[in-house]
Coordinates of C-alpha atoms in Angstrom, one line a residue:
X1 CA 18.8 157.0 -13.9
X2 CA 18.7 160.1 -16.3
X3 CA 16.2 160.2 -19.1
X4 CA 19.3 160.2 -21.5
X5 CA 20.5 156.9 -20.0
X6 CA 17.0 155.4 -20.1
X7 CA 16.7 156.3 -23.8
X8 CA 20.2 155.0 -24.5
X9 CA 19.5 151.7 -22.7
X10 CA 16.2 151.3 -24.5
X11 CA 17.8 151.8 -27.9
X12 CA 20.5 149.3 -27.1
X13 CA 17.8 146.7 -26.1
X14 CA 15.8 147.4 -29.2
X15 CA 18.9 147.0 -31.4
X16 CA 19.9 143.8 -29.6
X17 CA 16.5 142.2 -30.0
X18 CA 16.4 143.2 -33.7
X19 CA 19.8 141.6 -34.2
X20 CA 18.7 138.4 -32.5
X21 CA 15.5 138.0 -34.4
X22 CA 17.2 138.8 -37.8
X23 CA 20.1 136.3 -37.2
X24 CA 19.5 132.9 -38.9
X25 CA 18.8 130.2 -36.4
X26 CA 21.7 128.3 -37.9
X27 CA 23.8 130.5 -35.7
X28 CA 22.1 129.1 -32.6
X29 CA 21.5 125.5 -33.8
X30 CA 22.7 122.6 -31.8
X31 CA 21.8 119.8 -34.1
X32 CA 23.9 116.8 -35.3
X33 CA 25.7 117.1 -38.6
X34 CA 24.0 114.2 -40.4
X35 CA 24.9 114.6 -44.1
X36 CA 27.2 112.1 -45.8
X37 CA 28.0 113.6 -49.2
X38 CA 26.4 114.8 -52.4
X39 CA 27.3 111.7 -54.3
X40 CA 24.8 109.8 -52.1
X41 CA 21.9 112.2 -52.7
X42 CA 19.4 111.3 -55.3
X43 CA 16.5 112.9 -57.2
X44 CA 13.5 110.7 -56.8
X45 CA 11.9 109.9 -60.2
X46 CA 8.6 108.1 -60.6
X47 CA 7.6 106.8 -64.0
X48 CA 5.1 104.3 -65.4
X49 CA 6.4 100.8 -65.5
X50 CA 6.4 100.9 -69.3
X51 CA 8.8 103.9 -69.3
X52 CA 11.4 102.6 -66.9
X53 CA 13.8 101.1 -69.4
X54 CA 13.4 104.0 -71.9
X55 CA 14.2 106.5 -69.1
X56 CA 17.3 104.7 -68.0
X57 CA 18.6 104.4 -71.5
X58 CA 18.0 108.1 -72.3
X59 CA 19.3 109.4 -69.0
X60 CA 22.6 107.4 -69.1
X61 CA 23.1 108.2 -72.8
X62 CA 22.8 111.9 -72.0
X63 CA 25.0 112.0 -68.9
X64 CA 27.0 108.7 -68.9
X65 CA 27.0 106.3 -66.0
X66 CA 24.9 103.2 -65.5
X67 CA 22.0 101.8 -63.5
X68 CA 22.1 99.2 -60.8
X69 CA 20.2 96.0 -61.4
X70 CA 16.5 96.5 -61.2
X71 CA 14.7 94.9 -58.2
X72 CA 11.0 94.7 -57.3
X73 CA 10.4 95.6 -53.7
X74 CA 8.2 97.3 -51.1
X75 CA 9.8 100.7 -50.4
X76 CA 6.9 102.2 -48.4
X77 CA 5.7 101.4 -44.8
X78 CA 2.4 100.1 -46.1
X79 CA 1.8 97.4 -48.8
X80 CA 3.0 98.3 -52.3
X81 CA 5.2 97.0 -55.1
X82 CA 7.6 98.9 -57.3
X83 CA 10.6 98.3 -59.5
X84 CA 13.5 100.2 -58.0
X85 CA 17.0 101.0 -59.2
X86 CA 19.8 103.5 -58.7
X87 CA 20.9 105.4 -61.8
X88 CA 24.4 106.8 -61.1
X89 CA 26.0 109.3 -63.5
X90 CA 29.0 111.6 -63.1
X91 CA 26.7 114.6 -62.6
X92 CA 24.2 113.2 -60.1
X93 CA 22.1 110.1 -59.2
X94 CA 18.5 109.1 -59.7
X95 CA 16.4 106.8 -57.5
X96 CA 14.0 105.4 -60.1
X97 CA 10.6 103.9 -59.2
X98 CA 8.1 102.2 -61.5
X99 CA 5.2 101.3 -59.2
X100 CA 3.2 98.2 -60.1
X101 CA 0.5 99.1 -57.5
X102 CA -1.1 102.4 -56.6
X103 CA 1.4 104.7 -54.8
X104 CA 0.6 105.2 -51.1
X105 CA 0.4 108.8 -50.0
X106 CA 2.7 110.9 -49.7
X107 CA 5.2 109.0 -51.7
X108 CA 5.9 110.6 -55.1
X109 CA 5.9 114.0 -53.5
X110 CA 9.4 113.8 -52.1
X111 CA 11.9 115.5 -54.4
X112 CA 15.1 114.0 -53.1
X113 CA 16.6 111.3 -51.0
X114 CA 19.4 112.3 -48.6
X115 CA 21.7 109.7 -47.1
X116 CA 22.3 110.4 -43.4
X117 CA 24.8 109.0 -40.9
X118 CA 22.1 108.0 -38.4
X119 CA 18.4 108.0 -38.9
X120 CA 17.3 108.8 -35.4
X121 CA 19.7 111.7 -35.1
X122 CA 18.7 113.0 -38.5
X123 CA 15.0 112.9 -37.7
X124 CA 15.6 114.7 -34.4
X125 CA 17.8 117.3 -36.2
X126 CA 15.1 117.9 -38.8
X127 CA 12.4 118.4 -36.2
X128 CA 14.7 120.7 -34.2
X129 CA 15.4 122.8 -37.3
X130 CA 11.7 123.3 -38.1
X131 CA 10.8 120.4 -40.4
X132 CA 7.7 118.2 -39.9
X133 CA 8.2 114.5 -40.1
X134 CA 5.3 113.4 -42.3
X135 CA 6.3 109.8 -42.6
X136 CA 8.0 108.4 -39.4
X137 CA 11.1 106.2 -40.0
X138 CA 10.4 102.8 -41.2
X139 CA 12.5 99.8 -42.4
X140 CA 13.1 99.1 -46.1
X141 CA 14.9 96.1 -47.6
X142 CA 18.4 97.7 -47.1
X143 CA 17.9 100.2 -44.3
X144 CA 15.5 102.8 -43.0
X145 CA 13.7 105.8 -44.4
X146 CA 11.6 108.8 -43.3
X147 CA 10.0 111.7 -45.2
X148 CA 10.2 115.3 -43.9
X149 CA 8.5 118.5 -45.0
X150 CA 10.0 122.0 -44.7
X151 CA 8.1 125.3 -44.6
X152 CA 6.8 126.0 -48.1
X153 CA 5.8 122.4 -48.7
X154 CA 9.3 121.0 -49.7
X155 CA 9.3 117.2 -49.1
X156 CA 12.5 115.2 -48.8
X157 CA 13.3 111.7 -48.0
X158 CA 16.0 110.8 -45.5
X159 CA 17.6 107.3 -45.8
X160 CA 20.1 105.2 -44.1
X161 CA 21.7 101.9 -45.2
X162 CA 22.5 99.0 -43.0
X163 CA 25.7 98.5 -44.9
X164 CA 27.3 101.9 -45.6
X165 CA 27.6 102.5 -49.4
X166 CA 30.8 103.7 -51.0
X167 CA 30.4 105.8 -54.2
X168 CA 32.9 107.8 -56.2
X169 CA 32.8 111.6 -55.9
X170 CA 30.8 113.3 -58.6
X171 CA 32.4 115.2 -61.5
X172 CA 30.0 118.0 -60.9
X173 CA 27.4 118.4 -58.1
X174 CA 23.8 118.9 -59.2
X175 CA 21.6 121.6 -57.7
X176 CA 18.4 121.0 -55.9
X177 CA 16.1 123.6 -57.5
X178 CA 13.4 124.8 -55.0
X179 CA 10.7 127.2 -56.1
X180 CA 9.4 129.1 -53.1
X181 CA 6.9 131.9 -52.2
X182 CA 8.3 135.0 -50.6
X183 CA 6.0 134.3 -47.7
X184 CA 8.0 131.2 -46.7
X185 CA 11.4 131.6 -48.3
X186 CA 13.3 133.1 -45.4
X187 CA 11.9 130.6 -43.0
X188 CA 12.7 127.7 -45.3
X189 CA 16.3 128.9 -45.9
X190 CA 16.9 129.5 -42.1
X191 CA 15.5 126.1 -41.2
X192 CA 17.3 124.1 -43.9
X193 CA 20.6 125.8 -43.2
X194 CA 20.2 124.9 -39.5
X195 CA 19.6 121.3 -40.5
X196 CA 22.2 120.9 -43.1
X197 CA 24.9 123.0 -41.4
X198 CA 25.2 124.8 -44.7
X199 CA 25.8 128.4 -45.7
X200 CA 24.4 130.9 -48.2
X201 CA 26.8 131.4 -51.1
X202 CA 24.8 134.2 -52.7
X203 CA 21.4 136.0 -52.3
X204 CA 20.5 138.0 -55.4
X205 CA 17.2 139.9 -54.9
X206 CA 17.0 141.3 -58.4
X207 CA 17.8 138.3 -60.6
X208 CA 16.5 138.8 -64.2
X209 CA 13.1 137.1 -65.0
X210 CA 14.6 135.6 -68.1
X211 CA 16.1 132.9 -65.8
X212 CA 12.5 131.6 -65.2
X213 CA 10.9 132.3 -68.6
X214 CA 9.8 135.8 -67.8
X215 CA 10.9 139.3 -69.1
X216 CA 14.3 140.6 -67.9
X217 CA 12.6 143.5 -66.1
X218 CA 10.5 141.1 -64.0
X219 CA 13.0 140.3 -61.3
X220 CA 12.9 137.5 -58.8
X221 CA 15.1 136.5 -55.9
X222 CA 17.7 133.7 -56.2
X223 CA 19.4 132.2 -53.1
X224 CA 22.2 129.7 -53.5
X225 CA 23.1 127.4 -50.6
X226 CA 25.9 124.8 -50.2
X227 CA 26.2 122.1 -47.6
X228 CA 27.5 118.6 -47.2
X229 CA 24.2 117.6 -48.9
X230 CA 25.3 119.4 -52.0
X231 CA 24.0 122.5 -53.8
X232 CA 20.6 124.1 -53.6
X233 CA 19.1 127.0 -55.5
X234 CA 16.0 128.6 -54.0
X235 CA 14.0 130.6 -56.6
X236 CA 11.7 133.0 -54.8
X237 CA 8.9 134.1 -57.2
X238 CA 5.3 135.3 -57.4
X239 CA 4.3 131.9 -58.8
X240 CA 3.5 133.3 -62.3
X241 CA 5.7 130.8 -64.0
X242 CA 5.4 129.8 -67.7
X243 CA 5.6 126.0 -68.4
X244 CA 7.9 124.1 -67.6
X245 CA 9.6 126.4 -65.1
X246 CA 9.0 125.2 -61.5
X247 CA 8.7 121.5 -62.6
X248 CA 12.4 120.9 -62.8
X249 CA 13.6 119.7 -59.4
X250 CA 17.2 119.3 -60.3
X251 CA 19.8 121.2 -62.3
X252 CA 22.8 119.2 -63.8
X253 CA 26.1 120.9 -64.6
X254 CA 27.9 119.7 -67.8
X255 CA 31.0 120.7 -69.6
X256 CA 29.4 121.1 -73.0
X257 CA 25.7 122.0 -73.1
X258 CA 25.2 121.7 -76.8
X259 CA 26.9 118.2 -76.9
X260 CA 24.8 117.0 -74.0
X261 CA 21.5 118.3 -75.5
X262 CA 22.5 116.4 -78.7
X263 CA 22.8 113.2 -76.8
X264 CA 19.6 113.8 -75.0
X265 CA 17.5 114.3 -78.1
X266 CA 19.2 111.4 -79.9
X267 CA 18.2 109.1 -77.0
X268 CA 14.5 110.2 -77.0
X269 CA 14.4 113.3 -74.7
X270 CA 12.7 116.5 -75.7
X271 CA 14.1 120.0 -75.3
X272 CA 11.3 122.1 -73.7
X273 CA 13.3 125.3 -73.4
X274 CA 16.1 126.0 -75.8
X275 CA 19.5 127.2 -74.4
X276 CA 19.3 130.6 -72.7
X277 CA 21.7 132.7 -70.5
X278 CA 21.0 132.4 -66.8
X279 CA 23.3 133.3 -63.8
X280 CA 26.6 133.4 -65.7
X281 CA 25.9 130.2 -67.5
X282 CA 23.9 128.8 -70.4
X283 CA 20.9 126.6 -69.5
X284 CA 18.1 124.5 -71.1
X285 CA 15.2 122.4 -69.8
X286 CA 14.7 118.9 -71.0
X287 CA 12.0 116.2 -70.6
X288 CA 13.1 112.6 -70.5
X289 CA 11.0 109.6 -71.5
X290 CA 8.6 109.0 -68.7
X291 CA 8.1 112.7 -68.1
X292 CA 11.0 113.6 -65.8
X293 CA 11.9 117.3 -66.4
X294 CA 15.4 118.5 -65.6
X295 CA 17.4 121.7 -66.0
X296 CA 20.9 121.3 -67.6
X297 CA 23.5 124.0 -67.6
X298 CA 27.0 124.6 -68.9
X299 CA 29.5 127.4 -69.5
X300 CA 28.4 130.5 -71.4
X301 CA 31.7 130.5 -73.3
X302 CA 30.6 127.4 -75.2

């Protein structure tokens, strides 16, 4: 073989390997599609028992909707007791817990609950995609649960109901807001897309720092993902975040931000960050009774 051909073949091999290792693993994933739909996905909110009713009243006054009847149950694999209820609104749902006993580790660290079609398949798919199962599946009063952890320390609960629920579609789908280090962001995005069978809708590497309470010239990276689990925004930063940025796990989309903020404050919520422009929309950050912090956004034209 001539030196020219050897060089050519070597370059082709190098390019081929570079292409393989730069391609998201989702392209090669062979995992089950386990998501059911975003109307079944909940943000997990833990508040003191004394704040449960005040939170429900404020949250539903702000967004509409209603809560299921409160029950007291054990929702962990080890002994514990908590009030539990599902707060359903047109813009997203909350799984609300008011523990009457100390909260067993690692409960309270999971940001969301995702309904899956089959628990065993979902756990296998999560492991195959790169997640660690930090709480193996266990029975609860109405089904089964497990907690998984993604690179970057993102904890999520997977759940399955013995009797399949049937909820109306949401008016708007909330976004799961994940703050991530640049050291783990690409790995997290690759692994989560593989698990969720989702896709990247946008990847902006120079988003203005004003989105996260910084100066406009202090850019960060914003990755937006969509899947059958719903929306996710990954905010890749250096971790130099002014309060309360980074504490809001969910962003809720509303038709009129000013009107929604009026309802929030009238029902006992506190506006932590006044409305500001972010990613072609107007946003604010609110703290509800009990301490739950959320981002709320609406049209800039308002």
